[in-house]
Amino acid sequence: MKTILSTNPFKAALKSGTSQIGLWSSLCSPIGAELISGAGFDWLLFDSEHSPIEVSGLLPLLQAAAKSDSHSVTRVAWNDCVLIKRALDIGAQTILVPFVQNAKEATNAVAACKYPPLGIRGVAGATRASGFGRIPNYVTQANNEICVIVQVETKEALENITEIAAVKGLDGIFIGPSDLSASMGHPGNPAHSDVQAAIQAAAKAINSYGLAAGILATNSADTKKYLEYGFTFVAAGVDTSLLTNAVDALRKSVLP
């Protein structure tokens, strides 16, 4: 039985400038992924950079979230063509590549996500991404639906942001506020006025190239603020922090 390649609604939303509010996930739990995917966020980010998720652990997260309308975004551990290829082969359609410093690294990230002649992604016949071979012409169609986002998170990368934004094949640029604040001499303080000014300027620069700007917020107030800055896709929180805060609040309410 032949199946049809799924369109990427997140990629389409970014292209149209439609705001997308998401949730960051570091729990590494299929049950957790299924639970948060039912909350109705536009997108979920499964993080394999700062959490212990390998490819075999990423697959059940994608499977659990696939039951919902929330789009799954995968942050790979590094800008590595093998890691990216393996994430794509198990069905990830949107890839976030961390710590991209310049146009060359952004170009490499795009190439890793695309089949030739647009890139260097290796071809395999019967992967989950291709419906195990049931999607006709998957190799010739897949490039159109893969969403490529690179993460800018240092002072050096910000200085190169216009060159990065000019790289063909990018769909968006994601600003990492925590690493950026550390790089700017304000570790642990992304709310510092200098950092916030740089973030706002970055959103403006990204948008000027017709790309979507993204960022991680940790509360609803920051989410609204970043949307006002011009960011299109914003993660409104992190599942591990939400669970920690809820557990700690309960403990304080019932224990002396």
XYZ file of N, CA and C in Angstrom:
768
model
N 0.842 -1.201 0.000
C 0.000 0.000 0.000
C 0.878 1.252 0.000
N 0.676 2.142 -0.959
C 1.474 3.350 -1.054
C 0.938 4.413 -0.104
N 1.870 5.191 0.463
C 1.490 6.292 1.335
C 2.013 7.604 0.760
N 1.560 8.706 1.346
C 1.906 10.026 0.838
C 2.842 10.720 1.814
N 3.831 11.413 1.307
C 4.753 12.166 2.139
C 3.985 13.277 2.865
N 4.140 13.319 4.177
C 3.454 14.334 4.963
C 4.048 15.714 4.706
N 3.170 16.688 4.531
C 3.651 18.061 4.421
C 4.109 18.529 5.800
N 4.958 19.521 5.822
C 5.510 20.038 7.071
C 4.768 21.330 7.428
N 3.782 21.254 8.323
C 2.991 22.442 8.646
C 3.801 23.518 9.353
N 4.810 23.103 10.092
C 5.660 24.063 10.807
C 6.475 24.891 9.820
N 7.041 24.227 8.823
C 7.793 24.917 7.776
C 6.896 25.918 7.042
N 5.674 25.486 6.732
C 4.734 26.363 6.037
C 4.357 27.560 6.899
N 4.182 27.332 8.197
C 3.821 28.418 9.101
C 4.949 29.438 9.208
N 6.181 28.960 9.287
C 7.315 29.884 9.349
C 7.401 30.716 8.077
N 7.189 30.076 6.955
C 7.262 30.784 5.681
C 6.199 31.864 5.579
N 5.020 31.603 6.141
C 3.924 32.558 6.059
C 3.979 33.614 7.161
N 4.897 33.417 8.127
C 5.007 34.367 9.225
C 3.984 34.167 10.322
N 3.374 32.986 10.354
C 2.383 32.682 11.376
C 3.064 32.292 12.684
N 2.739 32.984 13.767
C 3.371 32.711 15.050
C 3.151 31.267 15.485
N 4.215 30.673 16.024
C 4.164 29.293 16.476
C 4.704 29.227 17.908
N 3.843 28.821 18.833
C 4.231 28.733 20.233
C 4.471 27.268 20.587
N 5.637 27.001 21.159
C 6.002 25.624 21.424
C 6.411 25.360 22.856
N 6.833 24.128 23.095
C 7.314 23.701 24.403
C 8.581 22.888 24.213
N 9.564 23.158 25.046
C 10.863 22.474 24.993
C 10.793 21.215 25.837
N 11.279 20.096 25.317
C 11.204 18.837 26.056
C 12.581 18.232 26.266
N 12.901 17.987 27.532
C 14.164 17.336 27.896
C 13.949 16.112 28.771
N 12.707 15.674 28.922
C 12.389 14.575 29.837
C 12.864 13.214 29.353
N 13.035 13.059 28.043
C 13.500 11.776 27.473
C 12.507 10.645 27.718
N 11.234 10.974 27.788
C 10.217 9.981 28.123
C 9.117 9.941 27.078
N 8.846 8.777 26.487
C 7.713 8.666 25.556
C 6.378 9.000 26.209
N 6.202 8.587 27.467
C 4.972 8.929 28.179
C 4.884 10.446 28.345
N 6.003 11.058 28.705
C 6.033 12.506 28.837
C 5.763 13.193 27.511
N 6.333 12.665 26.430
C 6.128 13.247 25.103
C 4.662 13.163 24.701
N 4.024 12.042 24.991
C 2.617 11.884 24.662
C 1.771 12.836 25.497
N 2.146 12.999 26.762
C 1.398 13.869 27.661
C 1.461 15.324 27.193
N 2.667 15.828 26.941
C 2.776 17.247 26.569
C 2.261 17.502 25.158
N 2.314 16.494 24.306
C 1.834 16.696 22.939
C 0.328 16.893 22.897
N -0.344 16.454 23.947
C -1.787 16.632 24.007
C -2.222 17.985 24.534
N -1.247 18.834 24.885
C -1.574 20.134 25.468
C -1.986 21.162 24.421
N -1.641 20.904 23.159
C -2.084 21.798 22.102
C -1.092 22.846 21.654
N 0.182 22.688 22.014
C 1.190 23.607 21.506
C 1.375 23.390 19.997
N 1.827 24.431 19.325
C 2.059 24.307 17.886
C 3.221 23.375 17.586
N 4.232 23.375 18.453
C 5.412 22.546 18.215
C 6.046 22.123 19.528
N 6.780 21.025 19.464
C 7.543 20.505 20.595
C 8.986 20.332 20.149
N 9.914 20.657 21.022
C 11.332 20.477 20.708
C 11.871 19.341 21.546
N 12.349 18.289 20.877
C 13.013 17.189 21.560
C 14.519 17.426 21.473
N 15.122 17.574 22.629
C 16.499 18.050 22.715
C 17.483 16.910 22.933
N 18.335 16.673 21.946
C 19.369 15.650 22.123
C 20.752 16.257 22.309
N 20.789 17.598 22.492
C 22.079 18.240 22.798
C 22.334 18.257 24.299
N 21.363 18.734 25.058
C 21.547 18.877 26.502
C 20.740 17.875 27.314
N 20.312 16.811 26.696
C 19.676 15.725 27.429
C 20.168 14.407 26.839
N 20.095 13.323 27.613
C 20.701 12.056 27.187
C 19.850 11.255 26.205
N 19.506 11.879 25.085
C 18.714 11.193 24.059
C 19.627 10.813 22.900
N 19.730 9.535 22.633
C 20.402 9.055 21.440
C 19.330 8.788 20.376
N 19.748 8.364 19.204
C 18.799 8.151 18.118
C 17.735 7.117 18.496
N 18.150 6.061 19.152
C 17.190 5.019 19.528
C 16.179 5.530 20.548
N 16.566 6.519 21.346
C 15.644 7.104 22.310
C 14.780 8.192 21.715
N 15.257 8.811 20.637
C 14.491 9.854 19.962
C 13.288 9.270 19.223
N 13.467 8.105 18.638
C 12.395 7.487 17.851
C 11.088 7.354 18.618
N 11.070 6.766 19.846
C 9.787 6.645 20.545
C 9.177 7.991 20.945
N 9.989 9.034 21.067
C 9.444 10.359 21.359
C 8.685 10.883 20.149
N 9.277 10.717 18.972
C 8.605 11.129 17.741
C 7.325 10.323 17.518
N 7.388 9.046 17.807
C 6.203 8.199 17.647
C 5.083 8.612 18.604
N 5.448 8.931 19.845
C 4.439 9.316 20.828
C 3.788 10.636 20.457
N 4.592 11.598 20.012
C 4.068 12.921 19.676
C 3.301 12.918 18.359
N 3.539 11.924 17.516
C 2.898 11.874 16.200
C 1.383 11.719 16.291
N 0.896 11.331 17.436
C -0.552 11.153 17.611
C -1.270 12.485 17.758
N -0.510 13.564 17.943
C -1.122 14.874 18.178
C -0.906 15.783 16.974
N -1.434 17.010 17.085
C -1.231 18.006 16.037
C 0.001 18.869 16.285
N 0.699 18.646 17.389
C 1.920 19.403 17.670
C 3.051 18.880 16.796
N 3.741 19.792 16.120
C 4.830 19.390 15.235
C 6.109 19.141 16.037
N 6.790 18.065 15.721
C 8.025 17.722 16.429
C 9.240 18.349 15.753
N 10.023 19.064 16.561
C 11.308 19.620 16.133
C 12.389 18.863 16.886
N 13.460 18.510 16.202
C 14.551 17.772 16.829
C 15.816 18.614 16.848
N 16.359 18.849 18.052
C 17.669 19.475 18.125
C 18.710 18.372 18.219
N 19.531 18.274 17.186
C 20.597 17.280 17.178
C 21.705 17.728 18.131
N 22.578 16.802 18.488
C 23.604 17.110 19.477
C 24.686 18.043 18.947
N 24.898 17.993 17.624
C 25.976 18.806 17.050
C 25.748 18.935 15.550
N 26.440 19.865 14.946
C 26.355 20.076 13.496
C 27.170 19.006 12.793
N 26.593 17.825 12.762
C 27.283 16.632 12.257
C 26.366 15.939 11.252
N 26.878 15.682 10.061
C 26.024 15.152 8.995
C 25.484 13.763 9.312
N 26.216 12.979 10.092
C 25.743 11.637 10.439
C 24.600 11.727 11.454
N 24.763 12.561 12.480
C 23.698 12.735 13.462
C 22.430 13.271 12.801
N 22.594 14.229 11.905
C 21.448 14.815 11.206
C 20.778 13.781 10.313
N 21.576 13.029 9.578
C 21.035 11.999 8.685
C 20.217 10.972 9.454
N 20.720 10.552 10.590
C 20.024 9.521 11.366
C 18.712 10.050 11.941
N 18.702 11.315 12.354
C 17.453 11.909 12.847
C 16.422 12.011 11.727
N 16.855 12.427 10.556
C 15.941 12.528 9.416
C 15.410 11.160 9.010
N 16.259 10.161 9.011
C 15.843 8.826 8.579
C 14.774 8.218 9.489
N 14.752 8.604 10.768
C 13.716 8.047 11.652
C 12.454 8.902 11.652
N 12.425 9.937 10.809
C 11.184 10.661 10.609
C 11.147 12.108 11.037
N 12.238 12.631 11.597
C 12.256 14.056 11.926
C 12.164 14.869 10.640
N 11.300 15.861 10.622
C 11.169 16.729 9.442
C 11.733 18.123 9.682
N 11.876 18.498 10.951
C 12.433 19.799 11.288
C 13.628 19.607 12.199
N 14.759 20.145 11.772
C 16.027 19.959 12.475
C 16.542 21.302 12.975
N 16.904 21.351 14.253
C 17.569 22.509 14.831
C 19.024 22.126 15.088
N 19.934 22.867 14.484
C 21.365 22.578 14.585
C 22.001 23.590 15.532
N 22.608 23.133 16.629
C 23.143 24.064 17.624
C 24.508 24.655 17.244
N 24.834 25.745 17.899
C 26.166 26.358 17.894
C 26.732 26.575 16.492
N 25.957 27.245 15.677
C 26.428 27.598 14.334
C 27.040 28.995 14.408
N 28.290 29.102 14.015
C 29.063 30.322 14.228
C 29.208 31.210 12.999
N 29.055 30.619 11.815
C 29.319 31.397 10.606
C 28.579 30.797 9.423
N 28.706 31.452 8.272
C 27.988 31.017 7.070
C 28.423 29.632 6.612
N 29.698 29.316 6.748
C 30.182 27.998 6.318
C 29.524 26.890 7.137
N 29.439 27.084 8.432
C 28.806 26.072 9.270
C 27.311 25.970 8.976
N 26.673 27.095 8.691
C 25.254 27.068 8.316
C 25.058 26.334 6.994
N 25.961 26.562 6.055
C 25.903 25.877 4.759
C 26.043 24.368 4.951
N 26.938 23.965 5.842
C 27.129 22.542 6.120
C 25.861 21.929 6.728
N 25.190 22.680 7.594
C 23.962 22.186 8.218
C 22.874 21.960 7.177
N 22.726 22.909 6.268
C 21.728 22.761 5.203
C 22.059 21.559 4.329
N 23.315 21.432 3.964
C 23.735 20.323 3.096
C 23.450 18.970 3.736
N 23.642 18.881 5.050
C 23.408 17.614 5.744
C 21.934 17.224 5.741
N 21.051 18.216 5.604
C 19.608 17.965 5.639
C 18.997 17.682 4.278
N 19.745 17.913 3.219
C 19.180 17.834 1.870
C 19.829 16.714 1.060
N 18.991 16.043 0.272
C 19.513 15.069 -0.679
C 20.189 15.807 -1.840
N 21.146 15.129 -2.520
C 21.736 15.715 -3.727
C 20.641 16.007 -4.761
N 20.807 17.072 -5.545
C 22.012 17.888 -5.693
C 22.100 19.063 -4.735
N 21.124 19.197 -3.822
C 21.123 20.337 -2.906
C 21.966 20.111 -1.663
N 22.342 18.852 -1.440
C 23.105 18.558 -0.238
C 23.795 17.215 -0.308
N 24.107 16.670 0.876
C 24.896 15.435 0.933
C 24.222 14.354 1.766
N 22.938 14.524 2.087
C 22.251 13.508 2.879
C 22.317 12.166 2.179
N 22.712 11.155 2.927
C 22.819 9.823 2.360
C 21.456 9.211 2.095
N 21.370 8.406 1.056
C 20.100 7.815 0.628
C 19.984 6.383 1.145
N 18.866 6.122 1.823
C 18.540 4.764 2.262
C 17.112 4.472 1.826
N 16.854 3.248 1.408
C 15.586 2.943 0.756
C 14.394 2.754 1.656
N 14.554 2.091 2.793
C 13.395 1.680 3.588
C 13.485 2.210 5.009
N 13.482 3.523 5.143
C 13.530 4.148 6.457
C 12.125 4.516 6.920
N 12.001 4.857 8.192
C 10.710 5.316 8.694
C 10.279 6.587 7.967
N 11.233 7.446 7.648
C 10.911 8.698 6.959
C 10.238 8.451 5.614
N 10.635 7.387 4.940
C 10.077 7.085 3.619
C 8.907 6.119 3.688
N 8.339 5.964 4.891
C 7.251 4.992 5.034
C 7.742 3.586 4.801
N 9.024 3.361 5.141
C 9.673 2.076 4.928
C 9.630 1.667 3.457
N 9.788 2.696 2.608
C 9.839 2.467 1.168
C 8.507 2.574 0.474
N 7.441 2.889 1.228
C 6.102 2.927 0.635
C 5.735 4.293 0.054
N 6.527 5.322 0.349
C 6.239 6.655 -0.200
C 6.932 6.780 -1.553
N 6.175 6.876 -2.623
C 6.789 6.958 -3.950
C 7.651 8.213 -4.088
N 8.819 8.046 -4.669
C 9.704 9.178 -4.956
C 10.047 10.011 -3.720
N 10.173 9.351 -2.582
C 10.513 10.088 -1.359
C 11.785 10.913 -1.539
N 12.773 10.325 -2.167
C 14.071 11.003 -2.300
C 13.946 12.293 -3.103
N 13.045 12.328 -4.074
C 12.902 13.528 -4.899
C 11.957 14.556 -4.277
N 11.185 14.150 -3.266
C 10.223 15.056 -2.639
C 10.675 15.580 -1.283
N 11.502 14.842 -0.589
C 11.797 15.127 0.819
C 12.393 16.507 1.044
N 13.263 16.960 0.152
C 13.909 18.260 0.349
C 12.899 19.388 0.537
N 11.736 19.259 -0.116
C 10.738 20.328 -0.047
C 10.096 20.451 1.331
N 10.122 19.363 2.112
C 9.419 19.362 3.399
C 10.349 19.408 4.608
N 11.650 19.271 4.394
C 12.590 19.355 5.511
C 12.788 20.817 5.889
N 12.639 21.109 7.164
C 12.812 22.462 7.695
C 14.153 22.532 8.417
N 14.990 23.474 8.010
C 16.341 23.585 8.557
C 16.472 24.884 9.348
N 16.800 24.744 10.621
C 16.980 25.898 11.502
C 18.352 25.788 12.154
N 19.087 26.874 12.171
C 20.379 26.884 12.850
C 20.299 27.776 14.082
N 21.127 27.434 15.056
C 21.088 28.152 16.326
C 22.294 29.077 16.454
N 22.003 30.338 16.695
C 23.023 31.361 16.922
C 23.020 31.656 18.412
N 24.149 31.451 19.077
C 24.132 31.546 20.534
C 25.415 32.109 21.138
N 26.221 32.818 20.329
C 27.404 33.478 20.860
C 27.532 34.876 20.263
N 28.362 35.677 20.899
C 28.626 37.027 20.399
C 29.234 36.967 19.006
N 30.144 36.003 18.787
C 30.774 35.844 17.476
C 29.741 35.528 16.406
N 28.839 34.613 16.717
C 27.804 34.238 15.750
C 26.881 35.415 15.438
N 26.560 36.210 16.464
C 25.719 37.388 16.231
C 26.388 38.360 15.265
N 27.696 38.498 15.378
C 28.428 39.387 14.475
C 28.380 38.890 13.035
N 28.123 37.579 12.871
C 28.056 36.979 11.538
C 26.623 36.699 11.088
N 25.636 37.241 11.800
C 24.259 36.801 11.575
C 23.749 37.153 10.179
N 24.189 38.265 9.603
C 23.706 38.603 8.263
C 24.257 37.623 7.228
N 25.517 37.203 7.405
C 26.090 36.217 6.490
C 25.415 34.854 6.664
N 25.095 34.502 7.904
C 24.396 33.242 8.163
C 23.002 33.273 7.533
N 22.297 34.377 7.722
C 20.932 34.497 7.213
C 20.866 34.448 5.692
N 21.976 34.767 5.048
C 22.004 34.769 3.584
C 22.208 33.379 2.994
N 22.447 32.373 3.838
C 22.690 31.011 3.354
C 21.407 30.430 2.768
N 21.481 29.978 1.549
C 20.321 29.418 0.863
C 19.926 28.085 1.485
N 18.631 27.910 1.684
C 18.120 26.648 2.211
C 17.726 26.708 3.670
N 18.056 27.802 4.346
C 17.643 27.954 5.735
C 16.179 28.386 5.802
N 15.482 27.871 6.810
C 14.112 28.290 7.056
C 14.018 29.242 8.248
N 14.983 29.166 9.145
C 14.933 30.017 10.320
C 16.247 30.020 11.068
N 16.360 30.987 11.972
C 17.510 31.082 12.869
C 16.983 31.204 14.284
N 17.523 30.379 15.152
C 17.081 30.316 16.537
C 18.142 30.947 17.434
N 17.730 31.862 18.287
C 18.650 32.509 19.212
C 18.645 31.753 20.541
N 19.847 31.392 21.019
C 19.981 30.720 22.311
C 20.336 31.732 23.382
N 19.363 32.185 24.182
C 19.622 33.284 25.112
C 20.594 32.960 26.245
N 20.612 31.721 26.709
C 21.488 31.380 27.832
C 22.963 31.416 27.433
N 23.297 30.732 26.354
C 24.687 30.753 25.901
C 25.085 32.136 25.408
N 24.151 32.847 24.797
C 24.454 34.182 24.317
C 24.799 35.107 25.482
N 24.021 35.042 26.550
C 24.299 35.902 27.695
C 25.668 35.585 28.306
N 26.014 34.287 28.350
C 27.330 33.912 28.862
C 28.442 34.446 27.963
N 28.224 34.335 26.653
C 29.215 34.805 25.693
C 29.415 36.316 25.777
N 28.375 37.018 26.172
C 28.436 38.480 26.253
C 28.908 38.977 27.620
N 29.301 38.040 28.488
C 29.813 38.422 29.796
C 28.769 38.536 30.879
N 27.587 37.969 30.635
C 26.504 38.018 31.618
C 25.936 36.619 31.849
N 26.771 35.671 32.303
C 26.295 34.289 32.466
C 25.135 34.202 33.447
N 24.122 33.435 33.054
C 22.964 33.255 33.908
C 22.020 34.437 33.942
N 22.249 35.420 33.073
C 21.419 36.627 33.104
C 21.012 37.063 31.699
N 20.205 36.250 31.018
C 19.754 36.644 29.680
C 18.848 37.864 29.696
N 18.365 38.251 30.876
C 17.511 39.436 30.978
C 18.312 40.732 31.011
N 19.631 40.638 31.052
C 20.461 41.847 31.074
C 20.129 42.721 29.866
N 20.124 44.018 30.058
C 19.703 44.941 29.004
C 20.543 44.811 27.744
N 21.846 44.563 27.895
C 22.699 44.409 26.713
C 22.316 43.162 25.914
N 22.012 42.090 26.632
C 21.630 40.836 25.979
C 20.278 40.999 25.281
N 19.341 41.634 25.962
C 18.025 41.835 25.376
C 18.087 42.727 24.136
N 18.945 43.739 24.174
C 19.110 44.607 23.001
C 19.667 43.813 21.826
N 20.627 42.914 22.116
C 21.220 42.085 21.060
C 20.199 41.112 20.495
N 19.353 40.553 21.361
C 18.313 39.622 20.921
C 17.305 40.333 20.017
N 16.905 41.506 20.408
C 15.937 42.262 19.612
C 16.517 42.634 18.252
N 17.792 43.031 18.242
C 18.448 43.379 16.979
C 18.593 42.151 16.092
N 18.842 40.999 16.709
C 18.983 39.759 15.942
C 17.677 39.397 15.245
N 16.563 39.539 15.955
C 15.257 39.235 15.348
C 15.024 40.122 14.133
N 15.360 41.375 14.259
C 15.179 42.317 13.146
C 16.039 41.919 11.958
N 17.287 41.533 12.208
C 18.193 41.137 11.131
C 17.715 39.868 10.440
N 17.269 38.900 11.222
C 16.780 37.636 10.661
C 15.561 37.878 9.780
N 14.633 38.657 10.285
C 13.415 38.942 9.526
C 13.702 39.689 8.233
N 14.738 40.514 8.239
C 15.052 41.297 7.045
C 15.496 40.415 5.886
N 15.923 39.177 6.193
C 16.330 38.230 5.151
C 15.200 37.267 4.789
N 14.014 37.526 5.314
C 12.872 36.679 4.997
C 12.860 35.357 5.726
N 13.636 35.245 6.792
C 13.677 34.026 7.584
C 12.878 34.210 8.866
N 12.495 33.092 9.463
C 11.782 33.129 10.733
C 12.790 33.152 11.870
N 12.526 33.986 12.867
C 13.369 34.058 14.053
C 12.720 33.272 15.182
N 13.529 32.480 15.888
C 13.014 31.682 16.989
C 13.838 31.869 18.246
N 13.251 31.539 19.393
C 13.939 31.706 20.673
C 13.246 30.873 21.746
N 13.974 30.605 22.819
C 13.424 29.901 23.980
C 13.111 30.909 25.076
N 11.874 30.912 25.541
C 11.468 31.702 26.699
C 11.230 30.737 27.860
N 11.123 31.280 29.057
C 10.883 30.410 30.207
C 9.590 30.748 30.943
N 8.854 31.699 30.406
C 7.587 32.064 31.029
C 6.723 32.798 30.011
N 5.458 33.012 30.366
C 4.526 33.618 29.423
C 4.868 35.075 29.137
N 5.392 35.785 30.135
C 5.738 37.191 29.920
C 6.847 37.326 28.888
N 7.876 36.487 29.003
C 8.974 36.528 28.027
C 8.495 36.083 26.652
N 7.586 35.122 26.632
C 7.035 34.662 25.355
C 6.368 35.820 24.617
N 5.527 36.561 25.320
C 4.845 37.703 24.708
C 5.842 38.777 24.273
N 6.860 39.012 25.113
C 7.869 40.014 24.790
C 8.625 39.654 23.522
N 9.013 38.377 23.389
C 9.779 37.962 22.206
C 8.918 38.018 20.941
N 7.652 37.736 21.062
C 6.764 37.902 19.911
C 6.718 39.369 19.485
N 6.706 40.264 20.460
C 6.720 41.696 20.162
C 8.049 42.127 19.535
N 9.139 41.436 19.886
C 10.451 41.711 19.279
C 10.477 41.345 17.798
N 9.555 40.459 17.390
C 9.532 40.022 16.003
C 9.860 38.556 15.795
N 9.935 37.804 16.884
C 10.190 36.365 16.762
C 8.913 35.663 16.302
N 9.080 34.712 15.402
C 7.940 33.970 14.862
C 7.646 32.716 15.660
N 8.694 31.982 16.060
C 8.463 30.762 16.825
C 9.196 30.843 18.158
N 8.430 30.631 19.222
C 8.939 30.792 20.583
C 8.544 29.577 21.418
N 9.518 28.987 22.098
C 9.223 27.938 23.067
C 8.899 28.623 24.384
N 7.707 28.375 24.911
C 7.214 29.111 26.076
C 7.701 28.550 27.398
N 8.353 27.398 27.368
C 8.835 26.805 28.602
C 9.531 25.485 28.335
N 10.024 24.874 29.408
C 10.756 23.608 29.340
C 10.059 22.602 30.259
N 9.801 21.407 29.755
C 9.017 20.450 30.536
C 9.669 20.078 31.863
N 10.990 19.942 31.890
C 11.658 19.582 33.141
C 11.502 20.692 34.188
N 11.604 21.943 33.761
C 11.427 23.063 34.689
C 9.991 23.143 35.197
N 9.034 22.908 34.294
C 7.631 22.929 34.700
C 7.348 21.852 35.744
N 7.909 20.663 35.546
C 7.699 19.576 36.495
C 8.385 19.883 37.824
N 9.612 20.374 37.756
C 10.343 20.720 38.974
C 9.591 21.768 39.790
N 9.144 22.818 39.115
C 8.437 23.889 39.814
C 7.138 23.399 40.439
N 6.415 22.531 39.710
C 5.153 22.017 40.233
C 5.383 21.116 41.446
N 6.392 20.255 41.368
C 6.698 19.355 42.482
C 7.156 20.149 43.702
N 8.031 21.130 43.479
C 8.532 21.936 44.598
C 7.412 22.756 45.235
N 6.515 23.277 44.403
C 5.401 24.064 44.934
C 4.473 23.187 45.778
N 4.220 21.968 45.319
C 3.382 21.050 46.083
C 4.036 20.699 47.408
N 5.323 20.415 47.358
C 6.038 20.070 48.599
C 5.970 21.213 49.618
N 6.150 22.444 49.142
C 6.110 23.598 50.046
C 4.713 23.799 50.641
N 3.686 23.380 49.870
C 2.324 23.587 50.353
C 1.861 22.547 51.357
N 2.555 21.403 51.414
C 2.079 20.325 52.300
C 3.081 19.915 53.367
N 4.341 20.354 53.224
C 5.362 19.988 54.209
C 5.874 21.238 54.908
N 6.253 21.087 56.167
C 6.772 22.253 56.904
C 8.144 22.676 56.391
